PDB file of C-alpha atoms and ligand atoms in Angstrom:
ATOM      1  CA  UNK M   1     101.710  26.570 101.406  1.00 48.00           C
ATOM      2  CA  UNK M   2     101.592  23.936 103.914  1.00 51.00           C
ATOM      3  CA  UNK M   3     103.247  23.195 106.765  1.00 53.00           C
ATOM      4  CA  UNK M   4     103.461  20.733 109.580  1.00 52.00           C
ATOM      5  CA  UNK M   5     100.782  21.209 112.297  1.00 55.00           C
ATOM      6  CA  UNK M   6     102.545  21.643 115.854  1.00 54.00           C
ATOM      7  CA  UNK M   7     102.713  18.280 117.906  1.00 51.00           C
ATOM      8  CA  UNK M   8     100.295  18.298 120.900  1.00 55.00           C
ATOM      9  CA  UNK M   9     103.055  18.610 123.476  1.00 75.00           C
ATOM     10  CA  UNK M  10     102.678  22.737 123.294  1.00 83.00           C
ATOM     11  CA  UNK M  11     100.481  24.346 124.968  1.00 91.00           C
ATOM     12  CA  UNK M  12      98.577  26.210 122.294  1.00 95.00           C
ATOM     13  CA  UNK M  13      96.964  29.790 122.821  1.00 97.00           C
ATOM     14  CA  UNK M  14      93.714  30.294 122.522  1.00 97.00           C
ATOM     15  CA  UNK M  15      93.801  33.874 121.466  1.00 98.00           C
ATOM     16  CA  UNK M  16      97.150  34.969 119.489  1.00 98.00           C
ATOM     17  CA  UNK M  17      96.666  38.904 118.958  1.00 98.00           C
ATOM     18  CA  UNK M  18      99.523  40.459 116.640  1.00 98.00           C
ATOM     19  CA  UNK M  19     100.979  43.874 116.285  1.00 98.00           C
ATOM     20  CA  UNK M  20     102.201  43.765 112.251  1.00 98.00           C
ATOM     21  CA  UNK M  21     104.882  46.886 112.770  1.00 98.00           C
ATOM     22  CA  UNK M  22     107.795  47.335 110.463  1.00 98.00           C
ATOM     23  CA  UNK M  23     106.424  47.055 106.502  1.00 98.00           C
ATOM     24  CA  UNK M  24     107.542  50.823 106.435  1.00 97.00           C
ATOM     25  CA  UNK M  25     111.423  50.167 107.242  1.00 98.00           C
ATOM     26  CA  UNK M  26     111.703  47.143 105.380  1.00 98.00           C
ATOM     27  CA  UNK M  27     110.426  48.664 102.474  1.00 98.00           C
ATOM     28  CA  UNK M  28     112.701  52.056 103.220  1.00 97.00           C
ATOM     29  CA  UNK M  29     115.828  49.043 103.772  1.00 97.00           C
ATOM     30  CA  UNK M  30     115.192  48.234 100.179  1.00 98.00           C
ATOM     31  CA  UNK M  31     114.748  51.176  98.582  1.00 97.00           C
ATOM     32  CA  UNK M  32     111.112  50.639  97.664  1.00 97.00           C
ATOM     33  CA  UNK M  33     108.196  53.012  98.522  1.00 96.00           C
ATOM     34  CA  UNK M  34     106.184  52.528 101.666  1.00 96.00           C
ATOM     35  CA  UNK M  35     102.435  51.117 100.413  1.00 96.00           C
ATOM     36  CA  UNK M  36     105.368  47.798  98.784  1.00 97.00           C
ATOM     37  CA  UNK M  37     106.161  46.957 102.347  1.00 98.00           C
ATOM     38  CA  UNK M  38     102.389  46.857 103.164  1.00 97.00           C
ATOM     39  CA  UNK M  39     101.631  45.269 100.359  1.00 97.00           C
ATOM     40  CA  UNK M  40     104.279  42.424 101.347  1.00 98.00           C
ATOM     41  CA  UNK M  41     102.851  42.571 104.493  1.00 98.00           C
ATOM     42  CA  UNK M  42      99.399  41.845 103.628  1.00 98.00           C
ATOM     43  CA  UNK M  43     101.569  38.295 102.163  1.00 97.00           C
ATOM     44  CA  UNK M  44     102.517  37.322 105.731  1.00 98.00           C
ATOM     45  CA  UNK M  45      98.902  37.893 106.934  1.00 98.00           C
ATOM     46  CA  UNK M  46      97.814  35.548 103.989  1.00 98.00           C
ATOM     47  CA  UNK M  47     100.341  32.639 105.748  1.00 98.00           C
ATOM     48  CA  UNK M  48     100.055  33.995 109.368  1.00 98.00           C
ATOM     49  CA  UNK M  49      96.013  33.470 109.292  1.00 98.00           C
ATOM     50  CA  UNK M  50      96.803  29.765 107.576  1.00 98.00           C
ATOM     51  CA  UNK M  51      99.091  28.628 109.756  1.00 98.00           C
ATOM     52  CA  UNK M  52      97.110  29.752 113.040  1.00 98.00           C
ATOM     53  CA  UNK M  53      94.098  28.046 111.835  1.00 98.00           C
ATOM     54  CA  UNK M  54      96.042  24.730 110.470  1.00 97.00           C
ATOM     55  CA  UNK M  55      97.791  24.898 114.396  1.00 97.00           C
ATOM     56  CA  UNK M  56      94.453  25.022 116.213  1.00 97.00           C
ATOM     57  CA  UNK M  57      94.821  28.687 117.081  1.00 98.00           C
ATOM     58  CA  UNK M  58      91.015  29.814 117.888  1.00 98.00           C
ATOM     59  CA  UNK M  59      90.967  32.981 117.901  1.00 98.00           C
ATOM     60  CA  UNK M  60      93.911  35.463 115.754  1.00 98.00           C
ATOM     61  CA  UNK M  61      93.607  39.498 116.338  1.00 98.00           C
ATOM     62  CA  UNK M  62      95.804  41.630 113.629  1.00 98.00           C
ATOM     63  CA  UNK M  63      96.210  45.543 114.345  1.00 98.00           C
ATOM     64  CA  UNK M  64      95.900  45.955 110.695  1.00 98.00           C
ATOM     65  CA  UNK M  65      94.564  49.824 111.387  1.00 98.00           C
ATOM     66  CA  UNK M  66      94.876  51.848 114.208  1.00 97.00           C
ATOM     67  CA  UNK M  67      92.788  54.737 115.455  1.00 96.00           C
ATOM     68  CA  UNK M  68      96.123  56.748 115.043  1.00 96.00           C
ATOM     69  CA  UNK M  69      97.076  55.628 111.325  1.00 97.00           C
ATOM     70  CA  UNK M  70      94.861  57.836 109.869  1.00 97.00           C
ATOM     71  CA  UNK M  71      97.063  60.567 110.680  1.00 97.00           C
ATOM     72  CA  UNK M  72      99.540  58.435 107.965  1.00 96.00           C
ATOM     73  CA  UNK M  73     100.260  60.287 104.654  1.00 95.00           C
ATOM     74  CA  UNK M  74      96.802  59.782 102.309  1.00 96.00           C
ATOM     75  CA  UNK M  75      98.350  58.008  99.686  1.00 95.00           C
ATOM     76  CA  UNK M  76      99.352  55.354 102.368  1.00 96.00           C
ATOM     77  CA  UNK M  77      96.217  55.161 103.885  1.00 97.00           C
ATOM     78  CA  UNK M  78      94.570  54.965 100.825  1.00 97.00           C
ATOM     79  CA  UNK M  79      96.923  51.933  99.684  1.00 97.00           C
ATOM     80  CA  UNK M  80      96.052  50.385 103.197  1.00 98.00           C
ATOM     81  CA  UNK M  81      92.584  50.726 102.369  1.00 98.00           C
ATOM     82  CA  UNK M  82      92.800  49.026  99.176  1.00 98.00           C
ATOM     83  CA  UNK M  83      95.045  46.188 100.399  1.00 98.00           C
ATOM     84  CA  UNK M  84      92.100  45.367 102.938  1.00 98.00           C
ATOM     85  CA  UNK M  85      89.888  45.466 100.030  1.00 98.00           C
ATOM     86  CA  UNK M  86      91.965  42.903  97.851  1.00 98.00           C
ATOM     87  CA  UNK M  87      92.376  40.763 100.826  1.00 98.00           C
ATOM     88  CA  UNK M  88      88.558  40.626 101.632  1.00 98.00           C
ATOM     89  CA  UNK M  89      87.690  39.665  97.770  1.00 97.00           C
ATOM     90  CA  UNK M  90      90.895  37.632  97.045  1.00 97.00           C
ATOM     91  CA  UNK M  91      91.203  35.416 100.533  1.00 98.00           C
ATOM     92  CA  UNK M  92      87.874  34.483 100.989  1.00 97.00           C
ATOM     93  CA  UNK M  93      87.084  30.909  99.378  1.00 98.00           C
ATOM     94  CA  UNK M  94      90.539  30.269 100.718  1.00 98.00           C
ATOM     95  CA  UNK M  95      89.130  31.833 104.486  1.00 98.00           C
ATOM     96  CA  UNK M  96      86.156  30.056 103.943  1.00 98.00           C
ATOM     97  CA  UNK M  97      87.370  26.528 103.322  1.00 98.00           C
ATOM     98  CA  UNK M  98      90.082  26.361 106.321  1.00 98.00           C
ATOM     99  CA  UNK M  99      86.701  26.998 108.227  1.00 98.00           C
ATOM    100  CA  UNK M 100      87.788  31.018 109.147  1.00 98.00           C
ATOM    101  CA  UNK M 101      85.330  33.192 110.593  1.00 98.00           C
ATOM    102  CA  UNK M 102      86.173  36.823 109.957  1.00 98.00           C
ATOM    103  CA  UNK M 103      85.082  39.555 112.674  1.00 97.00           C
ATOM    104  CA  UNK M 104      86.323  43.434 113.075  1.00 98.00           C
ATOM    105  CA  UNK M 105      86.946  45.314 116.336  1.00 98.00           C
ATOM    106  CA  UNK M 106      87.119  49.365 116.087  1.00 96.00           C
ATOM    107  CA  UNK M 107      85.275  51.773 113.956  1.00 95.00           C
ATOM    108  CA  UNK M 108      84.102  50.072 110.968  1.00 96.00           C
ATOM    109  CA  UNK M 109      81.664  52.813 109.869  1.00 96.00           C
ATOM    110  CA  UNK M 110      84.871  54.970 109.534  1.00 97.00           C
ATOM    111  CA  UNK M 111      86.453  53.172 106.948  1.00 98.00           C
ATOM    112  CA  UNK M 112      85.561  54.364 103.201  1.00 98.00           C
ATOM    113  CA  UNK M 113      82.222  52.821 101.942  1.00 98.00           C
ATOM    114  CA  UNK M 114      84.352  50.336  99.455  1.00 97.00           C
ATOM    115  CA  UNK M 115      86.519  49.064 102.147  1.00 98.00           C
ATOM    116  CA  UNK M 116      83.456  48.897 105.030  1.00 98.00           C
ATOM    117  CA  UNK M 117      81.602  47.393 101.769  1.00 98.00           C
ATOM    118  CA  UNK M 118      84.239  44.659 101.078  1.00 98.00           C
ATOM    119  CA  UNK M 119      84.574  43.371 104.886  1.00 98.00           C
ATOM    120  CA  UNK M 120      81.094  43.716 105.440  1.00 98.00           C
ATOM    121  CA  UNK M 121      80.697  41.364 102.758  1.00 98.00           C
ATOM    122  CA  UNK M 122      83.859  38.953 103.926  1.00 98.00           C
ATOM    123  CA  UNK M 123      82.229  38.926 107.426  1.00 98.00           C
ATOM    124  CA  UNK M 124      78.799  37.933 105.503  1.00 98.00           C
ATOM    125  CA  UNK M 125      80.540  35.434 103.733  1.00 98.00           C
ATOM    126  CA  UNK M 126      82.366  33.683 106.009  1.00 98.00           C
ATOM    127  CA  UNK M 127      80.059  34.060 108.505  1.00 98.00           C
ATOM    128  CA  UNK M 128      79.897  29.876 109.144  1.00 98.00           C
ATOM    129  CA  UNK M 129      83.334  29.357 110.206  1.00 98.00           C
ATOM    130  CA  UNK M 130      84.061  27.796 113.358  1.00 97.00           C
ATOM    131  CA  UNK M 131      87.822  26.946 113.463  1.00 98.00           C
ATOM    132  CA  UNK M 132      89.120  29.953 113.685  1.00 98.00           C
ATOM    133  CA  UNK M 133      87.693  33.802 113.927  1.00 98.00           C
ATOM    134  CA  UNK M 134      90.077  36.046 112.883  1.00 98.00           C
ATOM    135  CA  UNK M 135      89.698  39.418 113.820  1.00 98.00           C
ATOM    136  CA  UNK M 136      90.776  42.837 112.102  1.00 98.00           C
ATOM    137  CA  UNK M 137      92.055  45.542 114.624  1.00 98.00           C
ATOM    138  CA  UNK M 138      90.218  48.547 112.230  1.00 98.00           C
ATOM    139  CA  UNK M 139      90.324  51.920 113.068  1.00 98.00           C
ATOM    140  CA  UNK M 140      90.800  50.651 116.202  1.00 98.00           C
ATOM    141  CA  UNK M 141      91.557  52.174 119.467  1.00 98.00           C
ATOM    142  CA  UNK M 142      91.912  50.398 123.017  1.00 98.00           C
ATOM    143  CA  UNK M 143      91.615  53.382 124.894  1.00 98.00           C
ATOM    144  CA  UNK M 144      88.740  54.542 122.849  1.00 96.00           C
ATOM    145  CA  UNK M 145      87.101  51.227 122.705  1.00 97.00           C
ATOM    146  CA  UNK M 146      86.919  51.485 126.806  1.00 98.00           C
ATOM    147  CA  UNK M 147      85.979  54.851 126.658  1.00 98.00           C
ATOM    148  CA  UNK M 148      82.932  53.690 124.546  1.00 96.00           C
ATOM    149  CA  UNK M 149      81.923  50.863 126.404  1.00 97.00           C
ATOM    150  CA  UNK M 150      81.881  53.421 129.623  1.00 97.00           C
ATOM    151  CA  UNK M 151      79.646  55.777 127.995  1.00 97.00           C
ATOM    152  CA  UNK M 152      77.444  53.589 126.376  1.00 96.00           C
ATOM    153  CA  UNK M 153      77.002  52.130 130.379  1.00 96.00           C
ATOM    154  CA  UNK M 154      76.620  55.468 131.543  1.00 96.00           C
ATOM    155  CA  UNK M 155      73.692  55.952 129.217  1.00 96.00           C
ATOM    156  CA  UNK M 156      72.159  52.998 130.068  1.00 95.00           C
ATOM    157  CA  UNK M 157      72.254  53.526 133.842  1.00 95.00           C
ATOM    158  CA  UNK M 158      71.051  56.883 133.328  1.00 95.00           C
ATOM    159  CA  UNK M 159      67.928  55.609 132.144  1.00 96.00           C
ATOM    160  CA  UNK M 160      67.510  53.336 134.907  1.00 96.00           C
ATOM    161  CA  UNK M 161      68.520  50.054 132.675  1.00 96.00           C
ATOM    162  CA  UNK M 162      71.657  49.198 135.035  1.00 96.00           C
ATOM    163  CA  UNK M 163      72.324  49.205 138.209  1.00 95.00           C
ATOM    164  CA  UNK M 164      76.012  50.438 139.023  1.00 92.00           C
ATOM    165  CA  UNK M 165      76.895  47.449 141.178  1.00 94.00           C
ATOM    166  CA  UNK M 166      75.748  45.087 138.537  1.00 93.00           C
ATOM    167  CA  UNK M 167      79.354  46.629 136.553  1.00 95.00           C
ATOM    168  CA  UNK M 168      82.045  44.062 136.913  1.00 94.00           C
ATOM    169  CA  UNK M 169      84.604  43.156 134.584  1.00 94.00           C
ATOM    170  CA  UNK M 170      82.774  40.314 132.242  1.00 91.00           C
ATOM    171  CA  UNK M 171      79.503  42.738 131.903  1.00 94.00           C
ATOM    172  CA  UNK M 172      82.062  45.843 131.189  1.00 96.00           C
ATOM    173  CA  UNK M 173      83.795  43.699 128.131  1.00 96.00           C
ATOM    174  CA  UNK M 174      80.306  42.819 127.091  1.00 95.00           C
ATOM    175  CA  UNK M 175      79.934  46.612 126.247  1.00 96.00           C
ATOM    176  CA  UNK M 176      83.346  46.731 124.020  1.00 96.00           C
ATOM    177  CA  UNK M 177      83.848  45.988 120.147  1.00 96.00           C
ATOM    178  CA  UNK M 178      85.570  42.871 121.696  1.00 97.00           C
ATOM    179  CA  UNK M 179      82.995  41.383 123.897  1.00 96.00           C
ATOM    180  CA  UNK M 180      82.492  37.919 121.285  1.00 96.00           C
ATOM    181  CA  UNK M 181      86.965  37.698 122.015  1.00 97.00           C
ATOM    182  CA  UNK M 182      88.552  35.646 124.965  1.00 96.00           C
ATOM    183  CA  UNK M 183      91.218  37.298 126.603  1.00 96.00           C
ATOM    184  CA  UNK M 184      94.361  37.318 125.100  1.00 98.00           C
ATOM    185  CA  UNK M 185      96.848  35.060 125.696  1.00 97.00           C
ATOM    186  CA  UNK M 186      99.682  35.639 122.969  1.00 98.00           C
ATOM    187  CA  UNK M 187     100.766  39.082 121.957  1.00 98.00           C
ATOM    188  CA  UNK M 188     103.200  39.494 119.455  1.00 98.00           C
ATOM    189  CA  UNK M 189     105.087  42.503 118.241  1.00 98.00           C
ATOM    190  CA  UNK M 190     107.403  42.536 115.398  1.00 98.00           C
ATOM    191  CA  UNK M 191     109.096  45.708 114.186  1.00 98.00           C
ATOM    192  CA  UNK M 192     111.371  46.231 117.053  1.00 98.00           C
ATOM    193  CA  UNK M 193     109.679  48.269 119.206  1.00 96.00           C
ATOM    194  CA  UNK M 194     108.842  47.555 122.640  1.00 97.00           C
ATOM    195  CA  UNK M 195     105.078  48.591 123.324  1.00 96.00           C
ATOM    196  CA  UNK M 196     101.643  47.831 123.243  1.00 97.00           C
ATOM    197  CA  UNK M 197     100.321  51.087 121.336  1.00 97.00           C
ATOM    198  CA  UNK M 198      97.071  50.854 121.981  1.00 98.00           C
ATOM    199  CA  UNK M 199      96.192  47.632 121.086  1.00 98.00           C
ATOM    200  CA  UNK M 200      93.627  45.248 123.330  1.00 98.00           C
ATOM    201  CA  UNK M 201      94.768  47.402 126.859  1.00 98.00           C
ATOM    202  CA  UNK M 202      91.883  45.273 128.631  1.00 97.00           C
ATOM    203  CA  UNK M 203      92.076  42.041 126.896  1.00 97.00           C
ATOM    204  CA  UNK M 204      95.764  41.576 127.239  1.00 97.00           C
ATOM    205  CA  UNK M 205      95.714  42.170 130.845  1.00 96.00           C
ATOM    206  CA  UNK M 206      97.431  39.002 131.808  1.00 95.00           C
ATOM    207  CA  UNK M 207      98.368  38.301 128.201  1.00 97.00           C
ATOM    208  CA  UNK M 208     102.576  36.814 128.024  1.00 97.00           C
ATOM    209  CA  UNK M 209     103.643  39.579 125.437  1.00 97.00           C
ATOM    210  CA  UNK M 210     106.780  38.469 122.659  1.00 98.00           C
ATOM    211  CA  UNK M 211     108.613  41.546 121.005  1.00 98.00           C
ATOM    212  CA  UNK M 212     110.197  40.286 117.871  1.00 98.00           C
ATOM    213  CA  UNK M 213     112.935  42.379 116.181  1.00 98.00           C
ATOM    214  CA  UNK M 214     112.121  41.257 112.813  1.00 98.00           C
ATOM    215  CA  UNK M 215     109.968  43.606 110.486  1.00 98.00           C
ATOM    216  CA  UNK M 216     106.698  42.368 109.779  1.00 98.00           C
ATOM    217  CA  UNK M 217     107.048  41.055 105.946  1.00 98.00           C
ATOM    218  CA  UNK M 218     109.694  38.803 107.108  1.00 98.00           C
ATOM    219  CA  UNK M 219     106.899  37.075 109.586  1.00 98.00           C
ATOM    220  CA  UNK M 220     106.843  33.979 108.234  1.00 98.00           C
ATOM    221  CA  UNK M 221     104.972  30.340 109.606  1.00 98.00           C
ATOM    222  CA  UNK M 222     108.083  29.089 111.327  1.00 98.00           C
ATOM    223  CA  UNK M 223     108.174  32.457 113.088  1.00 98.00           C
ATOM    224  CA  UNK M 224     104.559  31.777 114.427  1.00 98.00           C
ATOM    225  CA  UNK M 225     105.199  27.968 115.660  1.00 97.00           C
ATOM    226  CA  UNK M 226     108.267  29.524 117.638  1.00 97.00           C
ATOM    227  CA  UNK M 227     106.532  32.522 119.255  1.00 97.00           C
ATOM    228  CA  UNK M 228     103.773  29.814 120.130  1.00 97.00           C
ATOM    229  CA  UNK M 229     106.641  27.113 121.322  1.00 96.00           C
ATOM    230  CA  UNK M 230     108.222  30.199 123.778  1.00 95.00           C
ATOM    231  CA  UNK M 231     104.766  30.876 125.244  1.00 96.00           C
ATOM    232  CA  UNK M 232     104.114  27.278 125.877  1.00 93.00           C
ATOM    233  CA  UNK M 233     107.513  27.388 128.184  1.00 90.00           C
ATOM    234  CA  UNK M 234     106.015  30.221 129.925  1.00 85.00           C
ATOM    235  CA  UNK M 235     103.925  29.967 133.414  1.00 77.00           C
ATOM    236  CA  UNK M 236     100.894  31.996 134.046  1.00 76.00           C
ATOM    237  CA  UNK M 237     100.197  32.450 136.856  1.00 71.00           C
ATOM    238  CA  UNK M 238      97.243  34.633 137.283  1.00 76.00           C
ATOM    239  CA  UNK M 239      98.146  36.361 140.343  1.00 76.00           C
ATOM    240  CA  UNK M 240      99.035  32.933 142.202  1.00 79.00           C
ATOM    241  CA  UNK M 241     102.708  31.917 143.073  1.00 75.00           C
ATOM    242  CA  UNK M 242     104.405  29.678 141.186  1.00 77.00           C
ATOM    243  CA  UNK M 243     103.935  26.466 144.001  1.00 77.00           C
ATOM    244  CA  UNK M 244     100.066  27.292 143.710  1.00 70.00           C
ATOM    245  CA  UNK M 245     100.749  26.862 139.904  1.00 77.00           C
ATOM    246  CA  UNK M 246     102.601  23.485 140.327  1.00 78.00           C
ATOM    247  CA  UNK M 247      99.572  22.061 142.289  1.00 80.00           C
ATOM    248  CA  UNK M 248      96.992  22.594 140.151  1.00 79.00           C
ATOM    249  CA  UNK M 249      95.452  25.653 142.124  1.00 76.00           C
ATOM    250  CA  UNK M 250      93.259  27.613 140.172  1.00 69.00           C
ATOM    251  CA  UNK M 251      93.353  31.758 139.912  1.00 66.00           C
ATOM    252  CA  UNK M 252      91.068  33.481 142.185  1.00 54.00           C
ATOM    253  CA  UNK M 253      89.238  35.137 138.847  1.00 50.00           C
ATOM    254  CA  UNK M 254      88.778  34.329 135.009  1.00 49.00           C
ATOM    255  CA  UNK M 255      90.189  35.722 132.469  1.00 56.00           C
ATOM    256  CA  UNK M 256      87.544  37.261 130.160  1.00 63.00           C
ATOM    257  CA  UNK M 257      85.572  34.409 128.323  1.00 64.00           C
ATOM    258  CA  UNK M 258      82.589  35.424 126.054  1.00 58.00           C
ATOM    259  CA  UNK M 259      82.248  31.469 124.931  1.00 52.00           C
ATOM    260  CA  UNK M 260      81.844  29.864 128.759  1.00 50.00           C
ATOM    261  CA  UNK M 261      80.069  33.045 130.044  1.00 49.00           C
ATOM    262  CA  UNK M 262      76.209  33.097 130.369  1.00 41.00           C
ATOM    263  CA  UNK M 263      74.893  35.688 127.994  1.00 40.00           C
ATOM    264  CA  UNK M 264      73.825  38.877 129.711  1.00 40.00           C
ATOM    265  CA  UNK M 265      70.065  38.775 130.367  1.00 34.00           C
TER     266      UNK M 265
HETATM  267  C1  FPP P 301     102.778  49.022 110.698  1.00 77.13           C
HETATM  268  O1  FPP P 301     103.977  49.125 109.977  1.00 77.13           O
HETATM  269  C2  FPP P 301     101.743  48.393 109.883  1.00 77.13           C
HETATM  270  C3  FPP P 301     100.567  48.988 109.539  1.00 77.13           C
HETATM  271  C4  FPP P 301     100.211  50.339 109.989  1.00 77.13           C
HETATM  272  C5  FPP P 301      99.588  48.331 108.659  1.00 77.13           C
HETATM  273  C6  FPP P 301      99.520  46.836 108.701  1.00 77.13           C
HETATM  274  C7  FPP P 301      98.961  46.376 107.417  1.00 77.13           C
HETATM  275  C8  FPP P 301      99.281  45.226 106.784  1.00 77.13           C
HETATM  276  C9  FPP P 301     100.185  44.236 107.371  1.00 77.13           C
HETATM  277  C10 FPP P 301      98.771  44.900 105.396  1.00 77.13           C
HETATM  278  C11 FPP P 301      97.312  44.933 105.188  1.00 77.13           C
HETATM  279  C12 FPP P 301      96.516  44.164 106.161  1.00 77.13           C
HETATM  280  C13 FPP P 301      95.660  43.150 105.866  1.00 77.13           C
HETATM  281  C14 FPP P 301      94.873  42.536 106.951  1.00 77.13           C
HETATM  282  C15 FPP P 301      95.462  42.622 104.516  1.00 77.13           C
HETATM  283  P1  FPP P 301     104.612  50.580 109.778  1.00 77.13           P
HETATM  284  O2  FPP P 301     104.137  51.096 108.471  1.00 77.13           O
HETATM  285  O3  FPP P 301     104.287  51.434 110.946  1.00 77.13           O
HETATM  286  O4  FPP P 301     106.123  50.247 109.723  1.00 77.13           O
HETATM  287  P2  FPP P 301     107.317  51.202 110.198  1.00 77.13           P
HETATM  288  O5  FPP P 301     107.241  51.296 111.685  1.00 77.13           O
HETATM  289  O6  FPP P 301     108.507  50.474 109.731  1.00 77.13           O
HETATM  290  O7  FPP P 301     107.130  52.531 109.506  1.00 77.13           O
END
């Protein structure tokens, strides 16, 4: 389905990452089983990822699967699993022609072979996009993906391959699952809830967060251009005051930025 791009007026994020909460009560609201709200979830990701990429969004993050969800019931997490798998083989000419490169953060290898098969082979796939990479939050942790990216930098200076003051903040992301992702600059929650659960804890450190008390299935495009129309009234301000912000002053530091970054040696 189409819809209007935005007008250039708004200040558009560069990195919109989305917490998809709530496909459990609006399924319970309507007397259907659980795995029918993720199923009509897995609808508004179909419009969400169009409607980012048509509104020259460059980068969208979805906490489809969290470290934690595997603690979920197994006939849910199996019906999660086989929702991803449907999306990889269904969505992808569609992915592929609005120019969508697909990427995952978290612990692919933990997924079951068909599922780790079927993005694998969406990544492969759409691997020439450059309008848009979307991401997929899967099995994904933030704590854990920090955690990781400390040991693998303890290993490395254990051997003698980096030197401890060489560790600032841009060569620390470059050891997380997120190091090819700007920071982010739009989260958005729906479900109600009022918390970040785990999701991107470094790369939303200056992120303007938007709790929505809708449930996810009833995300819809109009819901998107609105989120993206109350950031654009926001000021960031980056540590600096707002006067500082008026003049044109620019923050002390950058946020994270893998694309205008020189590539570790
Ligand atoms: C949280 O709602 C949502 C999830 C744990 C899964 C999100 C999955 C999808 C939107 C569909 C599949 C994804 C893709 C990318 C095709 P909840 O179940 O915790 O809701 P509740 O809080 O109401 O119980």
């Amino acid at each position: 389905m189409k819809k209007k791009p935005m007008t250039n007026k708004l200040n558009i994020p560069r990195h919109v990452a989305i917490i998809m909460d709530g496909n459990g009560r609006w399924a319970e609201a309507r007397n259907l089983e659980r795995v029918e709200g993720h199923a009509e979830g897995a609808r508004a990701v179909r419009e969400t990822v169009e409607t980012a990429a048509r509104n020259g969004i460059e980068y969208l993050t979805l906490y489809a699967f969290s470290a934690a969800n595997w603690a979920r019931p197994r006939r849910e997490v199996e019906a999660l699993m086989r929702l991803l798998v449907d999306f990889a083989k269904k969505e992808r000419s569609e992915l592929r022609s609005l120019g969508i490169r697909v990427n995952v953060i978290g612990q692919l290898e933990e997924l079951p072979t068909g599922t780790r098969h079927a993005v694998e082979d969406l990544i492969r796939y759409t691997a020439d996009g450059s309008k848009m990479t979307l991401t997929l939050a899967l099995s994904y942790g933030g704590r854990q993906d920090i955690v990781e990216a400390a040991r693998a930098l303890a290993v490395r200076a254990r051997a003698g391959l980096v030197l401890p003051e060489e560790i600032d903040e841009s060569f620390f992301h470059r050891e997380m699952t997120t190091r090819s992702l700007p920071d982010v600059d739009l989260l958005i929650r729906t479900g109600g809830e009022t918390r970040v659960s785990d999701f991107l804890l470094y790369e939303s450190a200056y992120a303007e967060l938007v709790f929505l008390p809708i449930m996810w299935p009833e995300f819809v495009p109009q819901t998107l251009l609105d989120a993206v129309e109350l950031y654009s009234r926001r000021e960031r301000r980056f540590g600096r005051t707002s006067a500082q912000v008026v003049r044109g002053e620019h923050a002390a530091f950058d946020p994270l930025d893998p694309v205008r970054e020189a590539p570790a040696p």
